[in-house]
Amino acid sequence: MKKKLSIVLILSMIVSLVLSVHQSFAETSNNVLLDQSNSNVASKKTVTKPNSSELSNTQIYDIFERNINDYGVELVDWQGYIANPYVKLTVKPPKDAVFPVTITIKATGTSRLMMDLPSELSKDGATKILTFSNAEEKKDFKLAIHPDRIGGPNEVEKYKLTFKTSDKIGNGHTQNIPIRVWDQDDNKETNFPLHFDYRSDTITGYFKDEGIRNASEQAVKDWFYFFDMEPFDEVPANSESIMIPGDNWENHVEVTNNVPYNGMWIAMRGLNDPWSTGYPANNGNYHTRNGEMIPGQIHRSLGLILEFIDGAIPFTSLDDEKWYLTDLYKVTDVYGLIMHEFGHSLAFHEYWSGMQEFKVKGGNETDVVYYQGYPVPLDSSYHIPGDEKYWDRISGQSGGWKHDFPTRRWMLTKLTLLVAENAGWKLNRNLTPFIKPQIVTTSLDNAKKENKYTQTLLAKGGVPFYDWRIVEGSLPEGLSLNRFTGTINGKVSKNQSKGNYTFTVELRDYDEKSIPVTKTFSIKIR
């Protein structure tokens, strides 16, 4: 009996132990599974986007394939109030980016900075956005500056060009390069005598407004600034006449000069309808200088009509930091409107026999073709066509509604002036827009072995942002030529033999159609 109880007791203990072990194993397994589950949840909760990293530099090149990241870019503000040349630059995105890549370009420091469309203007500068789909893609953009009437000559305006790069996963980089603007303006106005006559402004009285009057007169003066003209023989009072129209081109009145003058007499009138325009007198009175008839039949009296469309907001400011507000689609910029319409008085009109001939020839005139690359015809209303082909080649502007840059103030362009010359005017070719590139330096200083040497080659004309290269011969050992600045710099090697070292330097300006200029120099090593 005791033996049976012992066996039963032992079996009971074994079963209890097995159940205990099974329960412990189950609990342990459950805890492990629970821990794994919690671990997975925690893992999911802590999965985060990798930290964004700094990309390498975006690379910027000029038309000469020079990398300008360190040196920067140079613009020019030519003499006179004229559309300035742009510089074209090429952007290459960083290769370590995850594509697509967006690069936001900002030109800051003055409202006068602008970039080709699509882009935005503001009181602080201009903004343009480029997108890239792969590392091999590259894109061009154009940078220019609107002219101003302050500073110069030979002052340097300093601004900033910023490239902000962002890739697909948030990596980014910001870099700045300098903009230097070479101001060549002389802050002068024409010396040619102009007589403004407002006696006929009896319909709207627009020209009684000082802002309108000042903006209009400045636009006229800015045309004549570019002409190389001496005063004519004096026209006696009441001997020159011009017809001035009324509203809807009815009720014309004849006006004669009330005072003597020896320049140009300009009769101004505001109308309600139908449009603004300008025209020369067609009375056959082509006047003289030193008693001789002026070649080209220069008309001596001009008419100028100003008309505002309904709802127009006149803009009369001549502050060039506000030029970007002169949106042709929203406001009527008096300066720009008069600049355009006075062109019809001055040249772009059938009454000018020289322009008739130019039109008949289809614009096939030597200076125009040399500059633009092909003839520039005039349409039936004596305008240069607004097609892109006939936009001024180096400023990208057309003096009209559409061009490379945001449409704002109508501007004089080099092309416009070259065409206008055909009316019989003579351009002042000594002004910087008309000077061909040339190397000014005539000789270089001698150098001594193992001594430091620095001398900068000088140039003028064309579109500055020059490229200097040695195309024949070589510099003495130890010296090098900076392609951007034209500076020859270094220390002549002690191994360099004494004697004359001759080499030829090539100068290229930023006009892609310019013919390179070369000059040969010698450096004597003592």
Short mmCIF file of C-alpha atoms in Angstrom, two decimals:
data_model
loop_
_atom_site.label_atom_id
_atom_site.label_comp_id
_atom_site.label_asym_id
_atom_site.label_seq_id
_atom_site.Cartn_x
_atom_site.Cartn_y
_atom_site.Cartn_z
CA MET A 1 0.00 0.00 0.00
CA LYS A 2 2.77 2.42 0.92
CA LYS A 3 4.55 1.44 -2.26
CA LYS A 4 1.54 2.38 -4.42
CA LEU A 5 1.24 5.72 -2.67
CA SER A 6 4.89 6.45 -3.29
CA ILE A 7 4.54 5.70 -7.01
CA VAL A 8 1.44 7.91 -7.27
CA LEU A 9 3.19 10.70 -5.41
CA ILE A 10 6.22 10.50 -7.67
CA LEU A 11 4.08 10.54 -10.82
CA SER A 12 2.15 13.53 -9.49
CA MET A 13 5.34 15.42 -8.80
CA ILE A 14 6.64 14.68 -12.34
CA VAL A 15 3.41 15.92 -13.96
CA SER A 16 3.50 19.04 -11.81
CA LEU A 17 7.10 19.67 -12.76
CA VAL A 18 6.38 19.19 -16.48
CA LEU A 19 3.40 21.57 -16.31
CA SER A 20 5.53 24.10 -14.48
CA VAL A 21 8.29 23.88 -17.04
CA HIS A 22 5.76 24.17 -19.92
CA GLN A 23 4.14 27.22 -18.34
CA SER A 24 7.52 28.82 -17.75
CA PHE A 25 8.53 28.13 -21.35
CA ALA A 26 5.26 29.56 -22.64
CA GLU A 27 5.63 32.68 -20.55
CA THR A 28 9.20 33.07 -21.69
CA SER A 29 8.17 32.60 -25.33
CA ASN A 30 5.36 35.09 -24.94
CA ASN A 31 7.73 37.60 -23.38
CA VAL A 32 10.21 37.09 -26.21
CA LEU A 33 7.49 37.56 -28.81
CA LEU A 34 6.22 40.60 -26.96
CA ASP A 35 9.72 42.04 -26.78
CA GLN A 36 10.24 41.37 -30.47
CA SER A 37 6.91 42.98 -31.28
CA ASN A 38 7.71 46.02 -29.14
CA SER A 39 11.13 46.14 -30.72
CA ASN A 40 9.60 46.15 -34.20
CA VAL A 41 7.17 48.90 -33.22
CA ALA A 42 9.99 50.93 -31.73
CA SER A 43 12.05 50.29 -34.83
CA LYS A 44 9.24 51.56 -37.04
CA LYS A 45 8.83 54.62 -34.85
CA THR A 46 12.55 55.50 -34.98
CA VAL A 47 12.99 55.12 -38.76
CA THR A 48 13.82 58.70 -39.85
CA LYS A 49 14.89 60.39 -43.05
CA PRO A 50 18.68 60.55 -43.32
CA ASN A 51 20.14 63.88 -42.31
CA SER A 52 20.49 66.24 -45.28
CA SER A 53 24.07 66.87 -46.29
CA GLU A 54 25.99 69.68 -47.92
CA LEU A 55 26.30 69.36 -51.67
CA SER A 56 29.43 70.34 -53.54
CA ASN A 57 29.58 73.55 -55.54
CA THR A 58 27.45 74.26 -58.55
CA GLN A 59 29.83 75.12 -61.38
CA ILE A 60 29.38 78.30 -63.43
CA TYR A 61 31.18 78.90 -66.73
CA ASP A 62 31.37 81.79 -69.17
CA ILE A 63 31.35 81.71 -72.98
CA PHE A 64 35.13 81.17 -72.97
CA GLU A 65 34.63 78.03 -70.81
CA ARG A 66 36.34 79.71 -67.86
CA ASN A 67 35.07 78.66 -64.45
CA ILE A 68 33.95 81.87 -62.73
CA ASN A 69 33.09 80.42 -59.30
CA ASP A 70 35.98 82.23 -57.64
CA TYR A 71 36.49 85.24 -59.89
CA GLY A 72 32.86 86.28 -60.37
CA VAL A 73 31.19 88.03 -63.28
CA GLU A 74 31.61 91.48 -64.82
CA LEU A 75 28.95 93.68 -66.45
CA VAL A 76 29.19 97.09 -68.07
CA ASP A 77 27.03 100.21 -67.82
CA TRP A 78 27.80 101.96 -71.09
CA GLN A 79 27.94 105.70 -71.67
CA GLY A 80 24.50 107.16 -72.19
CA TYR A 81 21.06 105.85 -71.33
CA ILE A 82 21.01 102.73 -73.49
CA ALA A 83 20.25 99.04 -73.03
CA ASN A 84 23.47 97.45 -71.74
CA PRO A 85 24.98 94.17 -73.00
CA TYR A 86 24.14 90.96 -71.17
CA VAL A 87 26.56 88.19 -70.25
CA LYS A 88 25.57 84.60 -70.94
CA LEU A 89 26.64 82.05 -68.32
CA THR A 90 26.37 78.25 -68.15
CA VAL A 91 25.33 76.39 -64.99
CA LYS A 92 26.32 72.78 -64.23
CA PRO A 93 24.72 71.11 -61.16
CA PRO A 94 26.80 69.25 -58.54
CA LYS A 95 27.41 65.61 -59.45
CA ASP A 96 26.89 64.39 -55.86
CA ALA A 97 23.24 65.51 -55.85
CA VAL A 98 20.20 63.21 -56.02
CA PHE A 99 18.25 64.36 -59.07
CA PRO A 100 16.10 66.23 -59.96
CA VAL A 101 17.88 69.36 -58.73
CA THR A 102 16.58 72.91 -58.41
CA ILE A 103 18.94 75.88 -58.48
CA THR A 104 17.56 79.27 -57.50
CA ILE A 105 19.68 82.14 -58.80
CA LYS A 106 19.43 85.54 -57.14
CA ALA A 107 21.17 88.72 -58.30
CA THR A 108 20.99 91.18 -55.43
CA GLY A 109 22.13 94.64 -54.46
CA THR A 110 20.10 96.80 -56.84
CA SER A 111 16.74 96.63 -58.59
CA ARG A 112 18.56 97.25 -61.88
CA LEU A 113 19.87 93.68 -62.09
CA MET A 114 17.86 91.40 -64.35
CA MET A 115 17.94 87.92 -65.89
CA ASP A 116 16.34 86.50 -69.02
CA LEU A 117 12.79 85.17 -68.88
CA PRO A 118 11.33 83.38 -67.05
CA SER A 119 12.56 85.47 -64.13
CA GLU A 120 11.30 87.99 -61.61
CA LEU A 121 12.33 91.56 -60.77
CA SER A 122 12.15 93.22 -57.37
CA LYS A 123 13.46 96.23 -55.48
CA ASP A 124 16.37 94.04 -54.30
CA GLY A 125 17.31 92.41 -57.59
CA ALA A 126 16.28 89.51 -59.81
CA THR A 127 15.42 85.83 -59.32
CA LYS A 128 15.52 82.92 -61.76
CA ILE A 129 14.95 79.18 -61.16
CA LEU A 130 16.62 76.38 -63.14
CA THR A 131 15.83 72.65 -62.84
CA PHE A 132 18.10 69.77 -63.80
CA SER A 133 17.14 66.13 -64.39
CA ASN A 134 20.66 64.64 -64.34
CA ALA A 135 24.28 65.44 -63.60
CA GLU A 136 25.21 65.85 -67.26
CA GLU A 137 22.61 68.49 -67.98
CA LYS A 138 23.70 72.13 -68.22
CA LYS A 139 21.70 75.30 -68.75
CA ASP A 140 22.42 78.86 -69.81
CA PHE A 141 21.08 82.09 -68.39
CA LYS A 142 21.65 85.76 -69.17
CA LEU A 143 22.51 88.47 -66.69
CA ALA A 144 22.35 92.22 -67.39
CA ILE A 145 21.94 95.54 -65.64
CA HIS A 146 19.62 98.42 -66.45
CA PRO A 147 21.47 101.73 -66.99
CA ASP A 148 21.50 104.53 -64.45
CA ARG A 149 22.49 108.20 -64.43
CA ILE A 150 24.75 108.25 -61.39
CA GLY A 151 28.31 107.16 -60.74
CA GLY A 152 31.13 106.73 -63.21
CA PRO A 153 33.13 107.09 -65.18
CA ASN A 154 35.29 104.10 -64.24
CA GLU A 155 33.54 103.48 -60.94
CA VAL A 156 32.88 99.85 -60.03
CA GLU A 157 29.48 98.87 -58.64
CA LYS A 158 29.62 95.73 -56.50
CA TYR A 159 26.70 93.32 -56.18
CA LYS A 160 26.16 89.62 -55.48
CA LEU A 161 25.04 86.56 -57.44
CA THR A 162 23.77 83.71 -55.24
CA PHE A 163 23.18 80.09 -56.28
CA LYS A 164 21.00 78.07 -53.90
CA THR A 165 21.00 74.37 -54.84
CA SER A 166 18.52 71.78 -53.52
CA ASP A 167 18.22 68.14 -54.56
CA LYS A 168 15.47 65.50 -54.40
CA ILE A 169 16.15 64.35 -50.82
CA GLY A 170 16.78 67.77 -49.32
CA ASN A 171 20.51 68.06 -49.67
CA GLY A 172 21.50 71.65 -50.34
CA HIS A 173 24.23 74.17 -50.89
CA THR A 174 24.46 77.96 -51.15
CA GLN A 175 27.31 79.82 -52.79
CA ASN A 176 27.93 83.45 -53.69
CA ILE A 177 30.01 84.99 -56.43
CA PRO A 178 30.66 88.72 -56.92
CA ILE A 179 29.15 90.89 -59.64
CA ARG A 180 31.25 93.87 -60.68
CA VAL A 181 29.68 96.53 -62.90
CA TRP A 182 32.10 98.78 -64.78
CA ASP A 183 30.34 102.14 -64.90
CA GLN A 184 31.37 104.05 -68.03
CA ASP A 185 28.72 106.75 -67.85
CA ASP A 186 29.87 110.38 -67.95
CA ASN A 187 26.64 111.84 -66.49
CA LYS A 188 26.41 114.30 -69.36
CA GLU A 189 23.54 115.38 -71.56
CA THR A 190 23.54 116.53 -75.15
CA ASN A 191 25.01 119.93 -75.96
CA PHE A 192 22.89 120.17 -79.07
CA PRO A 193 20.33 122.99 -78.63
CA LEU A 194 16.73 121.76 -78.28
CA HIS A 195 13.74 124.09 -78.06
CA PHE A 196 10.57 122.56 -76.53
CA ASP A 197 7.38 124.39 -77.48
CA TYR A 198 4.28 123.70 -75.35
CA ARG A 199 2.05 126.49 -76.70
CA SER A 200 -0.15 123.98 -78.54
CA ASP A 201 -0.82 121.81 -75.49
CA THR A 202 -4.32 123.23 -75.15
CA ILE A 203 -6.50 120.09 -75.37
CA THR A 204 -5.44 117.90 -72.43
CA GLY A 205 -2.70 120.02 -70.91
CA TYR A 206 -0.67 116.89 -70.15
CA PHE A 207 2.61 118.75 -70.37
CA LYS A 208 1.58 121.16 -67.64
CA ASP A 209 2.41 118.29 -65.28
CA GLU A 210 6.03 118.78 -64.24
CA GLY A 211 6.72 115.04 -64.03
CA ILE A 212 5.37 114.39 -67.53
CA ARG A 213 7.25 117.35 -68.94
CA ASN A 214 10.57 116.38 -67.32
CA ALA A 215 10.32 112.72 -68.36
CA SER A 216 9.45 113.72 -71.94
CA GLU A 217 12.30 116.19 -72.29
CA GLN A 218 14.78 113.71 -70.83
CA ALA A 219 13.76 111.07 -73.37
CA VAL A 220 14.36 113.52 -76.23
CA LYS A 221 17.73 114.59 -74.82
CA ASP A 222 18.79 110.95 -74.46
CA TRP A 223 18.34 110.43 -78.20
CA PHE A 224 20.47 113.44 -79.06
CA TYR A 225 23.18 112.45 -76.58
CA PHE A 226 24.34 109.82 -79.09
CA PHE A 227 24.51 112.18 -82.07
CA ASP A 228 27.66 113.98 -83.12
CA MET A 229 25.96 117.17 -84.27
CA GLU A 230 27.00 120.81 -84.41
CA PRO A 231 24.36 123.58 -84.24
CA PHE A 232 22.88 124.75 -87.54
CA ASP A 233 22.60 128.25 -88.90
CA GLU A 234 20.00 130.21 -86.94
CA VAL A 235 16.37 129.96 -88.04
CA PRO A 236 14.68 133.36 -87.67
CA ALA A 237 11.48 133.61 -85.63
CA ASN A 238 8.23 132.72 -87.44
CA SER A 239 10.02 131.21 -90.46
CA GLU A 240 9.58 127.47 -89.68
CA SER A 241 6.17 125.80 -89.40
CA ILE A 242 4.67 122.42 -88.55
CA MET A 243 1.10 121.06 -88.49
CA ILE A 244 -0.18 119.75 -85.14
CA PRO A 245 -3.25 117.46 -85.14
CA GLY A 246 -6.26 117.65 -82.82
CA ASP A 247 -8.27 114.79 -81.31
CA ASN A 248 -8.87 111.95 -83.78
CA TRP A 249 -6.47 113.69 -86.17
CA GLU A 250 -8.94 116.45 -86.95
CA ASN A 251 -8.78 120.22 -86.58
CA HIS A 252 -5.08 120.54 -87.33
CA VAL A 253 -3.35 123.74 -86.36
CA GLU A 254 -0.25 125.24 -87.91
CA VAL A 255 2.44 126.35 -85.49
CA THR A 256 5.48 128.49 -86.27
CA ASN A 257 8.59 129.02 -84.22
CA ASN A 258 8.04 132.01 -81.95
CA VAL A 259 11.75 132.45 -81.23
CA PRO A 260 14.94 132.04 -83.27
CA TYR A 261 16.76 128.72 -82.83
CA ASN A 262 19.86 126.99 -84.17
CA GLY A 263 19.13 123.40 -83.14
CA MET A 264 15.84 121.52 -83.23
CA TRP A 265 12.39 122.91 -82.52
CA ILE A 266 9.96 120.39 -80.99
CA ALA A 267 6.23 121.13 -80.74
CA MET A 268 4.46 119.09 -78.02
CA ARG A 269 0.75 118.39 -77.63
CA GLY A 270 -1.45 116.10 -75.57
CA LEU A 271 -4.51 114.46 -77.18
CA ASN A 272 -7.47 112.38 -76.01
CA ASP A 273 -7.44 110.12 -79.08
CA PRO A 274 -6.32 108.14 -81.02
CA TRP A 275 -2.68 107.47 -80.07
CA SER A 276 0.76 108.83 -79.20
CA THR A 277 3.16 109.43 -82.06
CA GLY A 278 5.85 111.67 -83.50
CA TYR A 279 6.73 113.00 -86.94
CA PRO A 280 8.98 115.53 -88.68
CA ALA A 281 7.73 118.56 -90.57
CA ASN A 282 7.44 117.96 -94.29
CA ASN A 283 7.68 121.51 -95.53
CA GLY A 284 10.88 121.23 -97.53
CA ASN A 285 12.78 123.62 -95.26
CA TYR A 286 16.01 121.68 -94.89
CA HIS A 287 18.39 124.06 -93.24
CA THR A 288 22.03 124.99 -93.46
CA ARG A 289 25.27 125.04 -91.55
CA ASN A 290 27.80 127.72 -92.50
CA GLY A 291 25.52 128.62 -95.37
CA GLU A 292 25.57 125.16 -96.94
CA MET A 293 22.63 122.75 -97.17
CA ILE A 294 22.91 119.87 -94.68
CA PRO A 295 23.43 116.47 -96.38
CA GLY A 296 20.61 114.04 -95.76
CA GLN A 297 17.92 116.73 -95.61
CA ILE A 298 17.70 117.19 -91.84
CA HIS A 299 14.21 118.34 -90.85
CA ARG A 300 14.43 121.21 -88.38
CA SER A 301 11.02 121.03 -86.67
CA LEU A 302 9.46 117.96 -85.11
CA GLY A 303 6.01 117.16 -83.69
CA LEU A 304 5.43 115.00 -80.62
CA ILE A 305 1.97 113.78 -79.55
CA LEU A 306 1.17 112.25 -76.15
CA GLU A 307 -2.02 110.29 -75.52
CA PHE A 308 -2.95 108.06 -72.58
CA ILE A 309 -5.31 105.13 -73.00
CA ASP A 310 -8.35 104.98 -70.70
CA GLY A 311 -7.42 103.86 -67.19
CA ALA A 312 -3.72 104.36 -67.74
CA ILE A 313 -1.59 105.03 -64.67
CA PRO A 314 1.13 107.51 -65.69
CA PHE A 315 4.59 106.76 -64.33
CA THR A 316 6.93 109.73 -64.48
CA SER A 317 9.78 108.87 -62.11
CA LEU A 318 13.33 109.07 -63.47
CA ASP A 319 14.72 107.24 -60.44
CA ASP A 320 16.47 104.23 -61.97
CA GLU A 321 16.03 102.18 -58.80
CA LYS A 322 12.29 102.31 -59.57
CA TRP A 323 12.55 101.40 -63.25
CA TYR A 324 11.29 97.86 -62.54
CA LEU A 325 7.88 99.32 -61.65
CA THR A 326 7.38 100.46 -65.26
CA ASP A 327 5.46 97.39 -66.40
CA LEU A 328 4.15 98.22 -69.88
CA TYR A 329 1.07 96.07 -69.29
CA LYS A 330 0.00 97.90 -66.12
CA VAL A 331 1.29 101.48 -66.20
CA THR A 332 2.21 104.03 -68.85
CA ASP A 333 5.85 104.92 -68.43
CA VAL A 334 6.03 108.43 -69.86
CA TYR A 335 9.80 108.32 -70.41
CA GLY A 336 9.65 105.03 -72.32
CA LEU A 337 6.59 106.03 -74.34
CA ILE A 338 8.15 109.33 -75.43
CA MET A 339 11.46 107.59 -76.12
CA HIS A 340 9.66 105.31 -78.56
CA GLU A 341 7.37 107.91 -80.17
CA PHE A 342 10.10 110.52 -80.56
CA GLY A 343 11.96 107.94 -82.62
CA HIS A 344 9.27 108.47 -85.27
CA SER A 345 9.90 112.21 -85.17
CA LEU A 346 13.63 111.76 -85.40
CA ALA A 347 14.06 108.96 -87.91
CA PHE A 348 11.49 106.17 -88.16
CA HIS A 349 9.12 107.96 -90.53
CA GLU A 350 8.53 108.10 -94.28
CA TYR A 351 9.26 111.85 -94.36
CA TRP A 352 12.95 111.05 -93.85
CA SER A 353 14.24 110.27 -97.34
CA GLY A 354 17.17 108.29 -95.93
CA MET A 355 14.78 106.02 -94.05
CA GLN A 356 12.68 105.56 -97.17
CA GLU A 357 15.78 104.33 -98.93
CA PHE A 358 16.72 102.10 -95.99
CA LYS A 359 13.24 100.57 -96.06
CA VAL A 360 13.33 99.99 -99.82
CA LYS A 361 16.68 98.18 -99.44
CA GLY A 362 15.14 95.90 -96.80
CA GLY A 363 17.50 97.19 -94.13
CA ASN A 364 20.53 95.97 -96.04
CA GLU A 365 22.92 98.66 -94.80
CA THR A 366 26.60 98.01 -94.08
CA ASP A 367 26.84 99.06 -90.42
CA VAL A 368 23.52 97.42 -89.52
CA VAL A 369 24.43 94.13 -91.19
CA TYR A 370 27.92 94.17 -89.65
CA TYR A 371 26.42 94.57 -86.19
CA GLN A 372 23.28 92.43 -86.30
CA GLY A 373 24.64 89.85 -88.75
CA TYR A 374 21.95 90.32 -91.40
CA PRO A 375 19.65 93.04 -92.82
CA VAL A 376 17.06 94.56 -90.49
CA PRO A 377 13.94 95.59 -92.47
CA LEU A 378 11.30 98.10 -91.40
CA ASP A 379 7.60 97.24 -91.38
CA SER A 380 4.85 99.34 -92.98
CA SER A 381 4.77 101.72 -89.99
CA TYR A 382 8.56 102.14 -90.02
CA HIS A 383 9.14 100.01 -86.92
CA ILE A 384 11.90 97.46 -86.52
CA PRO A 385 9.96 94.15 -86.41
CA GLY A 386 9.34 92.72 -82.95
CA ASP A 387 10.42 89.20 -83.94
CA GLU A 388 13.24 87.73 -81.85
CA LYS A 389 15.51 87.76 -84.89
CA TYR A 390 15.46 91.58 -84.80
CA TRP A 391 16.01 92.06 -81.08
CA ASP A 392 19.20 93.97 -80.41
CA ARG A 393 21.87 91.30 -80.60
CA ILE A 394 23.97 92.02 -77.52
CA SER A 395 21.37 93.46 -75.13
CA GLY A 396 18.55 91.05 -75.99
CA GLN A 397 16.10 93.95 -75.97
CA SER A 398 13.89 95.29 -78.74
CA GLY A 399 12.61 98.66 -77.56
CA GLY A 400 9.18 97.04 -77.68
CA TRP A 401 6.78 94.65 -76.01
CA LYS A 402 8.83 91.46 -76.07
CA HIS A 403 12.48 90.65 -75.59
CA ASP A 404 14.83 88.44 -73.58
CA PHE A 405 14.19 90.21 -70.28
CA PRO A 406 11.08 91.22 -68.31
CA THR A 407 9.16 93.84 -70.31
CA ARG A 408 9.56 97.19 -68.65
CA ARG A 409 10.77 100.57 -69.93
CA TRP A 410 11.27 101.04 -73.65
CA MET A 411 14.99 101.55 -74.10
CA LEU A 412 17.31 102.80 -76.79
CA THR A 413 19.45 100.00 -78.19
CA LYS A 414 22.61 100.03 -80.25
CA LEU A 415 20.69 98.51 -83.16
CA THR A 416 18.04 101.25 -83.00
CA LEU A 417 20.69 103.95 -83.17
CA LEU A 418 22.51 102.31 -86.07
CA VAL A 419 19.25 102.18 -88.03
CA ALA A 420 18.31 105.76 -87.05
CA GLU A 421 21.60 107.03 -88.43
CA ASN A 422 20.21 106.36 -91.91
CA ALA A 423 17.86 109.35 -91.54
CA GLY A 424 20.91 111.58 -91.88
CA TRP A 425 22.19 111.86 -88.31
CA LYS A 426 25.78 111.14 -87.39
CA LEU A 427 26.45 108.95 -84.37
CA ASN A 428 29.20 109.80 -81.91
CA ARG A 429 31.41 106.78 -82.46
CA ASN A 430 33.68 107.82 -79.58
CA LEU A 431 31.06 106.71 -77.06
CA THR A 432 31.68 103.30 -75.48
CA PRO A 433 28.82 101.41 -77.21
CA PHE A 434 30.55 102.02 -80.56
CA ILE A 435 34.22 101.48 -79.68
CA LYS A 436 35.65 98.23 -81.01
CA PRO A 437 37.75 96.12 -78.62
CA GLN A 438 41.42 97.06 -78.61
CA ILE A 439 44.55 96.49 -76.52
CA VAL A 440 45.70 99.82 -75.11
CA THR A 441 49.05 98.77 -73.61
CA THR A 442 51.93 99.44 -75.98
CA SER A 443 54.94 97.93 -74.19
CA LEU A 444 55.95 96.00 -71.07
CA ASP A 445 58.57 96.71 -68.43
CA ASN A 446 61.83 94.80 -68.20
CA ALA A 447 62.22 92.07 -65.58
CA LYS A 448 65.03 90.76 -63.38
CA LYS A 449 65.78 87.12 -62.67
CA GLU A 450 64.45 85.95 -59.28
CA ASN A 451 62.56 89.24 -58.83
CA LYS A 452 58.80 89.61 -58.57
CA TYR A 453 57.12 90.99 -61.65
CA THR A 454 53.60 92.43 -62.09
CA GLN A 455 52.14 94.32 -65.01
CA THR A 456 48.56 94.49 -66.24
CA LEU A 457 47.60 94.67 -69.89
CA LEU A 458 44.89 97.26 -70.52
CA ALA A 459 42.04 97.19 -73.04
CA LYS A 460 38.97 99.19 -73.98
CA GLY A 461 35.94 98.89 -76.19
CA GLY A 462 33.65 96.03 -77.07
CA VAL A 463 31.85 94.32 -74.20
CA PRO A 464 34.17 94.17 -71.17
CA PHE A 465 34.61 90.90 -69.23
CA TYR A 466 37.63 90.28 -71.39
CA ASP A 467 39.51 87.05 -71.97
CA TRP A 468 43.30 87.25 -72.32
CA ARG A 469 45.39 84.45 -73.81
CA ILE A 470 48.87 83.92 -75.20
CA VAL A 471 48.48 82.49 -78.70
CA GLU A 472 52.08 82.57 -79.88
CA GLY A 473 55.41 82.42 -78.08
CA SER A 474 55.59 82.18 -74.30
CA LEU A 475 56.29 84.20 -71.17
CA PRO A 476 59.63 83.93 -69.40
CA GLU A 477 59.76 80.99 -67.00
CA GLY A 478 58.05 81.82 -63.70
CA LEU A 479 55.56 84.32 -65.14
CA SER A 480 51.92 83.67 -66.01
CA LEU A 481 49.02 85.59 -67.56
CA ASN A 482 45.69 85.88 -65.70
CA ARG A 483 42.96 85.27 -68.28
CA PHE A 484 40.43 87.43 -66.43
CA THR A 485 42.50 90.47 -65.50
CA GLY A 486 45.24 90.53 -68.14
CA THR A 487 47.84 90.68 -65.36
CA ILE A 488 51.26 89.18 -65.98
CA ASN A 489 52.54 88.10 -62.60
CA GLY A 490 55.17 85.94 -60.91
CA LYS A 491 58.90 85.68 -60.22
CA VAL A 492 61.30 85.15 -63.07
CA SER A 493 63.09 81.86 -62.65
CA LYS A 494 66.79 81.95 -61.83
CA ASN A 495 67.27 79.44 -64.64
CA GLN A 496 65.84 81.82 -67.21
CA SER A 497 68.42 83.08 -69.66
CA LYS A 498 68.81 86.82 -70.13
CA GLY A 499 67.45 88.41 -73.30
CA ASN A 500 64.17 89.41 -74.99
CA TYR A 501 61.18 87.10 -74.79
CA THR A 502 58.51 87.82 -77.39
CA PHE A 503 54.93 86.57 -77.30
CA THR A 504 51.55 87.43 -78.84
CA VAL A 505 48.51 88.15 -76.68
CA GLU A 506 44.95 87.68 -77.88
CA LEU A 507 42.08 89.75 -76.46
CA ARG A 508 38.48 88.60 -76.76
CA ASP A 509 35.53 90.64 -75.48
CA TYR A 510 32.13 89.27 -74.46
CA ASP A 511 30.53 89.85 -77.85
CA GLU A 512 30.49 86.40 -79.43
CA LYS A 513 30.64 87.91 -82.93
CA SER A 514 33.66 90.11 -82.20
CA ILE A 515 36.89 89.45 -84.05
CA PRO A 516 39.72 88.70 -81.55
CA VAL A 517 42.43 91.35 -81.27
CA THR A 518 46.12 90.44 -81.03
CA LYS A 519 49.27 92.35 -80.14
CA THR A 520 52.88 91.23 -79.78
CA PHE A 521 54.94 92.17 -76.72
CA SER A 522 58.46 91.59 -75.45
CA ILE A 523 59.83 91.33 -71.92
CA LYS A 524 63.55 91.82 -71.55
CA ILE A 525 65.16 89.72 -68.83
CA ARG A 526 68.22 91.34 -67.25
#
